[in-house]
CSV table of C-alpha atoms in Angstrom, one decimal:
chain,number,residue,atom,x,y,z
C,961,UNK,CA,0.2,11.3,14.1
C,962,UNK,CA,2.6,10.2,12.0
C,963,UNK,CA,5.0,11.9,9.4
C,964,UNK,CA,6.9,9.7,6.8
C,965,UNK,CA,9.8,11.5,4.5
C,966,UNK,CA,11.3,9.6,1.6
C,967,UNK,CA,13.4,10.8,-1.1
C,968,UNK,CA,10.8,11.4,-4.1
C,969,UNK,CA,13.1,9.7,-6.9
C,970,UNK,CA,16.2,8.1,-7.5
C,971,UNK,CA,18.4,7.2,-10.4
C,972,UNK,CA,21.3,3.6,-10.4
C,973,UNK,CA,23.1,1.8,-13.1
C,974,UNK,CA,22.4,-1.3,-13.7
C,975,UNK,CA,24.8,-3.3,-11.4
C,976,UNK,CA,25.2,-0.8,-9.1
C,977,UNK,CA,23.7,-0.9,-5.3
C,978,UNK,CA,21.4,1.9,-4.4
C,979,UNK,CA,20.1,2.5,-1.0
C,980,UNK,CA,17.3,4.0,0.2
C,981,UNK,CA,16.4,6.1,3.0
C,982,UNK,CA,13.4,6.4,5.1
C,983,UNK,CA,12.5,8.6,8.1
C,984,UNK,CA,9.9,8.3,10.0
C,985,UNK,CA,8.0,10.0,13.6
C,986,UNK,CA,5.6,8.5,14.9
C,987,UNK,CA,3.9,8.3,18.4
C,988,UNK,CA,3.8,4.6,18.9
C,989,UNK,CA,5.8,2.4,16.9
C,990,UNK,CA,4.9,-1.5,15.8
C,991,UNK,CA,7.6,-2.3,13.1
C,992,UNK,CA,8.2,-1.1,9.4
C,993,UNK,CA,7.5,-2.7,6.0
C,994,UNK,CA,9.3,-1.7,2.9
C,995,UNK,CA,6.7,-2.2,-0.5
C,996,UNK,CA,7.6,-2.3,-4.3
C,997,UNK,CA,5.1,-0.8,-6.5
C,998,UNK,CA,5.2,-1.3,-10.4
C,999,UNK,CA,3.6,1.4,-12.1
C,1000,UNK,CA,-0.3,0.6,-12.8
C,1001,UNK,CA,0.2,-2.5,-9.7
C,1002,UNK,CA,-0.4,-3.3,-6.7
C,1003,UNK,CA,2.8,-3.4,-4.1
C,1004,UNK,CA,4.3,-6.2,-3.5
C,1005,UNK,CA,5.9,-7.0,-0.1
C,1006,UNK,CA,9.4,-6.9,0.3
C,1007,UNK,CA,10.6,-6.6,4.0
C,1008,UNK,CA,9.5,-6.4,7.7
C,1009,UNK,CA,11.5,-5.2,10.5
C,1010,UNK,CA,10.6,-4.4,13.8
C,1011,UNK,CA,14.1,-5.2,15.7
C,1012,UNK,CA,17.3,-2.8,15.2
C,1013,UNK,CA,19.4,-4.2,12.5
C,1014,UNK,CA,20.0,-4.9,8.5
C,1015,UNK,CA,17.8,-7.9,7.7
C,1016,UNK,CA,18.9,-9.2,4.1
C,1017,UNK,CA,16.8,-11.4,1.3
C,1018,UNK,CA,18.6,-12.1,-1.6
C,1019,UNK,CA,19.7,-8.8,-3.5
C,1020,UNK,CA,17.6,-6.8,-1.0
C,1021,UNK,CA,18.1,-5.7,2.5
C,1022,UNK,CA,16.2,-3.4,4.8
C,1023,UNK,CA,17.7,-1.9,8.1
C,1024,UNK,CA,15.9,-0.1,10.9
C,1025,UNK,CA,17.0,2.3,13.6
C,1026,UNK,CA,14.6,2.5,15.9
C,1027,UNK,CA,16.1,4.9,18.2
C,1028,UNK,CA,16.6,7.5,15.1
C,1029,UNK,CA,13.6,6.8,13.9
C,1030,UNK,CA,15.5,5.9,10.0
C,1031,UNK,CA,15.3,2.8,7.9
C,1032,UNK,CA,17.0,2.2,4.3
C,1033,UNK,CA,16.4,-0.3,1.9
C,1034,UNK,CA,19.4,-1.6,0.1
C,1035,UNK,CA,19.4,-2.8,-3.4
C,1036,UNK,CA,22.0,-4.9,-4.9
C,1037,UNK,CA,23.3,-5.9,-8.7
C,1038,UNK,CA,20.8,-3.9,-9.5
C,1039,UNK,CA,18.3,-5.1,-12.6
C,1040,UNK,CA,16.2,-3.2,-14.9
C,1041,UNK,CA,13.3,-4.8,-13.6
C,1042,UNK,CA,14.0,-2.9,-9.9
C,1043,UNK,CA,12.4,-0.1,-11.3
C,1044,UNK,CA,9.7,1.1,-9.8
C,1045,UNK,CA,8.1,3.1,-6.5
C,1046,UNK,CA,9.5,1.3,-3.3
C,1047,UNK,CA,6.7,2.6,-0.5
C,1048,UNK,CA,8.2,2.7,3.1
C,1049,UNK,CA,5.1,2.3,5.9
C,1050,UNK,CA,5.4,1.9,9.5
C,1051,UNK,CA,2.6,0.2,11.2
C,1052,UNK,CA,0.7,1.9,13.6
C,1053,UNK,CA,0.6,1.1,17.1
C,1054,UNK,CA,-2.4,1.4,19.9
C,1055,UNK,CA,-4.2,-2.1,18.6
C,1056,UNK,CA,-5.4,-1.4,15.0
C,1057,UNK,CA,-2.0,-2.2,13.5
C,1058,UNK,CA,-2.8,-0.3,10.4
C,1059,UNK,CA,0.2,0.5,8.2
C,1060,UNK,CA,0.8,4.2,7.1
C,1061,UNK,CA,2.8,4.7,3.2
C,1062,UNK,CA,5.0,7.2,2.9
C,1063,UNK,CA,5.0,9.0,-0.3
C,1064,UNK,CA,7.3,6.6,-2.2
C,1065,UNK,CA,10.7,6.5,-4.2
C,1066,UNK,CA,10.7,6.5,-7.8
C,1067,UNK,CA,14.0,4.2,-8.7
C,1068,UNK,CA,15.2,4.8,-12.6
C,1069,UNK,CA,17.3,1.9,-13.1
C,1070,UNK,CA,19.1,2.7,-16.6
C,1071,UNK,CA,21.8,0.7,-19.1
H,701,UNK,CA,0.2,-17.8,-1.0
H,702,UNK,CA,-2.3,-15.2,0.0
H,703,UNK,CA,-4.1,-14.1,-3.6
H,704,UNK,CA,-6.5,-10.8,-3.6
H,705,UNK,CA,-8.5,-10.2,-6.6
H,706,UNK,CA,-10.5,-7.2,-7.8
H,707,UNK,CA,-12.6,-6.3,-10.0
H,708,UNK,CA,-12.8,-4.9,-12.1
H,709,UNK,CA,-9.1,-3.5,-13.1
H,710,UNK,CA,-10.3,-0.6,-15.1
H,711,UNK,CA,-14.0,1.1,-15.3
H,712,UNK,CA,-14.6,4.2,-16.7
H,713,UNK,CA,-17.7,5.6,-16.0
H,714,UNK,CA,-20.2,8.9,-16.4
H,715,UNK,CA,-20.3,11.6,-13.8
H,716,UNK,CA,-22.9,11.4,-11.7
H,717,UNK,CA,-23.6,7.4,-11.8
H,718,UNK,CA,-22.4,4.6,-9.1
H,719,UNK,CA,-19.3,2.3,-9.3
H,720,UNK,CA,-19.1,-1.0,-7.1
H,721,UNK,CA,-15.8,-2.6,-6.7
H,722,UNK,CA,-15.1,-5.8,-5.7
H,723,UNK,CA,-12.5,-7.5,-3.2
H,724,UNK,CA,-11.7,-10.8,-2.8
H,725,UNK,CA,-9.5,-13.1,-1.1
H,726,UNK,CA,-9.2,-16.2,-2.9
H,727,UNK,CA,-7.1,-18.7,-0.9
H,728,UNK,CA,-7.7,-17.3,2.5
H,729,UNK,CA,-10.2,-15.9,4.7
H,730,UNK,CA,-9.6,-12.0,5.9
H,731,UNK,CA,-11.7,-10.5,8.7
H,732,UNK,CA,-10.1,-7.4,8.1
H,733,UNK,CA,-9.7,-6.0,4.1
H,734,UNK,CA,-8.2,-2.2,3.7
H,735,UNK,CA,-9.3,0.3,1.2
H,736,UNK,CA,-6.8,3.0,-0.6
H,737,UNK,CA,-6.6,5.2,-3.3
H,738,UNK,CA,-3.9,6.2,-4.9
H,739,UNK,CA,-3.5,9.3,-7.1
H,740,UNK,CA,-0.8,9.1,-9.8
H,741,UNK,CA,3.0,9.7,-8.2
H,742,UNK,CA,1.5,9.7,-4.7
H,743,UNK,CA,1.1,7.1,-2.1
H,744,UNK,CA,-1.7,4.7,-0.8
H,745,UNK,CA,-3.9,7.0,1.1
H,746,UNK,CA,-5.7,4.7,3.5
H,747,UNK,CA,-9.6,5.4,3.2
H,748,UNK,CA,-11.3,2.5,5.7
H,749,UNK,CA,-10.6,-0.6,7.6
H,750,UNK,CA,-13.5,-3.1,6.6
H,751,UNK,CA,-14.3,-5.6,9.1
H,752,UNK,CA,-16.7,-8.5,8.6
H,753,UNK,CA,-20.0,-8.6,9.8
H,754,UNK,CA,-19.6,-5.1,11.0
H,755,UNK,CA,-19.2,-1.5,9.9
H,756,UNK,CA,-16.0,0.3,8.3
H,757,UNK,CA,-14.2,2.7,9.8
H,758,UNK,CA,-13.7,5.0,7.7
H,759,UNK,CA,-10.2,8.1,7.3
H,760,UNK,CA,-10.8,11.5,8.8
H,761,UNK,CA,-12.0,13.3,5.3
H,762,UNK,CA,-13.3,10.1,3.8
H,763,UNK,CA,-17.2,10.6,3.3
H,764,UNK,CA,-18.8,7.1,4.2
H,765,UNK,CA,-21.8,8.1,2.6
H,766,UNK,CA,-20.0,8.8,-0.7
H,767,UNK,CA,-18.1,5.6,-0.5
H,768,UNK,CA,-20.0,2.7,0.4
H,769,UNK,CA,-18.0,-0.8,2.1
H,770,UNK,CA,-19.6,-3.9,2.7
H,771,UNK,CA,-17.8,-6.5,4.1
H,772,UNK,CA,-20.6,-9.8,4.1
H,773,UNK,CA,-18.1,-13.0,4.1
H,774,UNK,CA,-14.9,-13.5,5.1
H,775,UNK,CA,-13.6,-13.5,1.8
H,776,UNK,CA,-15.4,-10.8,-0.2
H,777,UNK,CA,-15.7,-7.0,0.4
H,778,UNK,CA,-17.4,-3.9,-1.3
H,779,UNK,CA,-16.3,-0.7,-2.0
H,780,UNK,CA,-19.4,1.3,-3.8
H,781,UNK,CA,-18.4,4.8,-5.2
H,782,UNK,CA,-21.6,6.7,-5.2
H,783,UNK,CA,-22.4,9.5,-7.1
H,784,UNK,CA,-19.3,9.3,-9.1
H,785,UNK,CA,-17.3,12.8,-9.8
H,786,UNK,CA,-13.9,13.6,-12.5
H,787,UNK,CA,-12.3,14.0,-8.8
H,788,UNK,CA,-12.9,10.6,-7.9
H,789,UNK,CA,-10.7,9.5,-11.1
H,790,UNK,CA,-8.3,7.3,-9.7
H,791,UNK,CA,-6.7,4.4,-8.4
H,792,UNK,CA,-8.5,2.3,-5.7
H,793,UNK,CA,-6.6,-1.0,-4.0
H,794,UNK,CA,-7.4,-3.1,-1.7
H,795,UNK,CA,-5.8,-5.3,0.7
H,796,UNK,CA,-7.0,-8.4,2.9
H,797,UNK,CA,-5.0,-9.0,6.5
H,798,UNK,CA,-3.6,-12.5,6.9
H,799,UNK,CA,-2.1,-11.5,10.2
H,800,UNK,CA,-1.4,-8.9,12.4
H,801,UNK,CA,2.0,-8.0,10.1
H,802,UNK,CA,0.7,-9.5,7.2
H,803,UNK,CA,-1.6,-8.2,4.3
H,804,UNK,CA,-1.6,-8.5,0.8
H,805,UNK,CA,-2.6,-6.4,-2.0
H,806,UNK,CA,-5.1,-6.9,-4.7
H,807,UNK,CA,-4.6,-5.9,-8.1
H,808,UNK,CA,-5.8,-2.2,-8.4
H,809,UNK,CA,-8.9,-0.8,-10.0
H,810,UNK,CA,-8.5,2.1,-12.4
H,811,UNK,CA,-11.6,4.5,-12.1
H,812,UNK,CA,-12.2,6.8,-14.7
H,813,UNK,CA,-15.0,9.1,-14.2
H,814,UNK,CA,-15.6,11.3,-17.5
C-alpha cells in the first residue's frame, strides 16, 4: 500500500516563500505529481518528478528524494491567488500507473 | 490543451432517486477516465479506473452496483449514482489520461442528496 503525510495547513505572507513537505511510502515507486486545488475546483497540475532533484517553473519548484522517500513544493513571491489545497500524489507502480493524493495542504496566503 | 468537462457542476437531488454524471474529453480522446470523490477538507479518494469498451475497476469499498460507470467512446464516460443517499452528498471529479504521466481534471460535480 501506500501512506502519504502532508502537513494539513499552512499560513505565508504575501511575498514570502513557503515550502512544502511531502512524505511518502510506498512499495513501488513511478514518480510524484504535485496538484493545486482551489476550493469548489478541480486540481490543476503543477509538477512531475520522477528523478532526484529540485525541478523549478517559474515561482514554483518541486524537489524529490527518492531514497527518503520526501518531496517539497516551493513557493516563491508568494500571491494571494496561491491560496488554496496543494495535493501531493505518487503514482503507483506495477502497470496501472494510478496516482494516489495525499490528504492535501491548506495554504492561507494573507496581506 | 487537454479540456475535461462534466456535467453537471451541481445537482441536488431527493434520497432515494438516481444521479448520472457526465465526463467528457473534449480535445482529446482518453481510453482511460478516473473517478473520485472528494469530501470537504479531504483528498481525492480514487473510486474506479474506467476503461473503454470494457468494465471499471472499481476501489476496495466502492460498491459497483451502487455506482454505475460506463465508458462507450473514447471521449465520454458515465458515472450513475444509484439509489442516491444524504451520505453520498459530495464532490465527484473526474479525470481522462492523456498519457501514462499525464491526466487532467474535469470540473467537479457537486451532489447534494437531501
Amino acid at each position: 500500500g501506500q501512506n502519504i503525510d502532508q502537513p494539513t495547513e499552512m499560513t505565508a505572507t504575501e511575498g514570502a516563500i513557503v515550502q512544502i513537505n511531502c512524505t511518502y511510502q510506498t512499495s513501488g515507486f513511478n514518480g510524484l505529481f504535485w496538484y493545486q486545488q482551489h476550493a469548489g475546483e478541480a486540481p490543476t497540475f503543477l509538477s512531475y518528478n520522477v528523478l532526484d532533484g529540485l525541478e523549478e517553473k517559474g515561482r514554483f519548484s518541486s524537489f524529490l528524494s527518492r531514497s527518503k522517500g520526501y518531496s517539497y513544493l516551493l513557493l516563491k513571491e508568494l500571491q494571494m491567488k496561491d491560496s488554496a489545497s496543494y495535493l501531493c500524489a505518487v503514482l503507483r507502480s506495477g502497470g496501472s500507473y494510478i496516482p494516489t493524493f495525499g490528504r492535501g495542504t491548506s495554504l492561507i496566503v494573507h496581506p | 490543451g487537454a479540456v475535461v468537462s462534466q456535467h453537471p457542476s451541481w445537482v441536488i437531488c431527493k434520497s432515494g432517486t438516481s444521479v448520472k454524471i457526465e465526463c467528457r474529453s473534449l480535445d482529446f480522446q482518453a481510453t482511460t477516465m478516473f473517478w473520485y470523490r472528494q469530501f470537504p477538507k479531504q483528498s481525492l479518494m480514487l473510486m474506479a479506473t474506467s476503461n473503454e469498451g470494457s468494465k471499471a475497476t472499481y476501489e476496495q469499498g466502492v460498491e459497483k452496483d451502487k455506482f454505475l460507470i460506463n465508458h462507450a467512446s473514447l471521449t465520454l464516460s458515465t458515472l450513475t449514482v444509484t439509489s442516491a443517499h444524504p451520505e453520498d452528498s459530495s464532490f465527484y471529479i473526474c479525470s481522462a489520461r492523456v498519457s501514462t504521466y499525464e491526466q487532467y481534471f474535469g470540473p467537479g460535480t457537486r451532489l447534494t442528496v437531501t
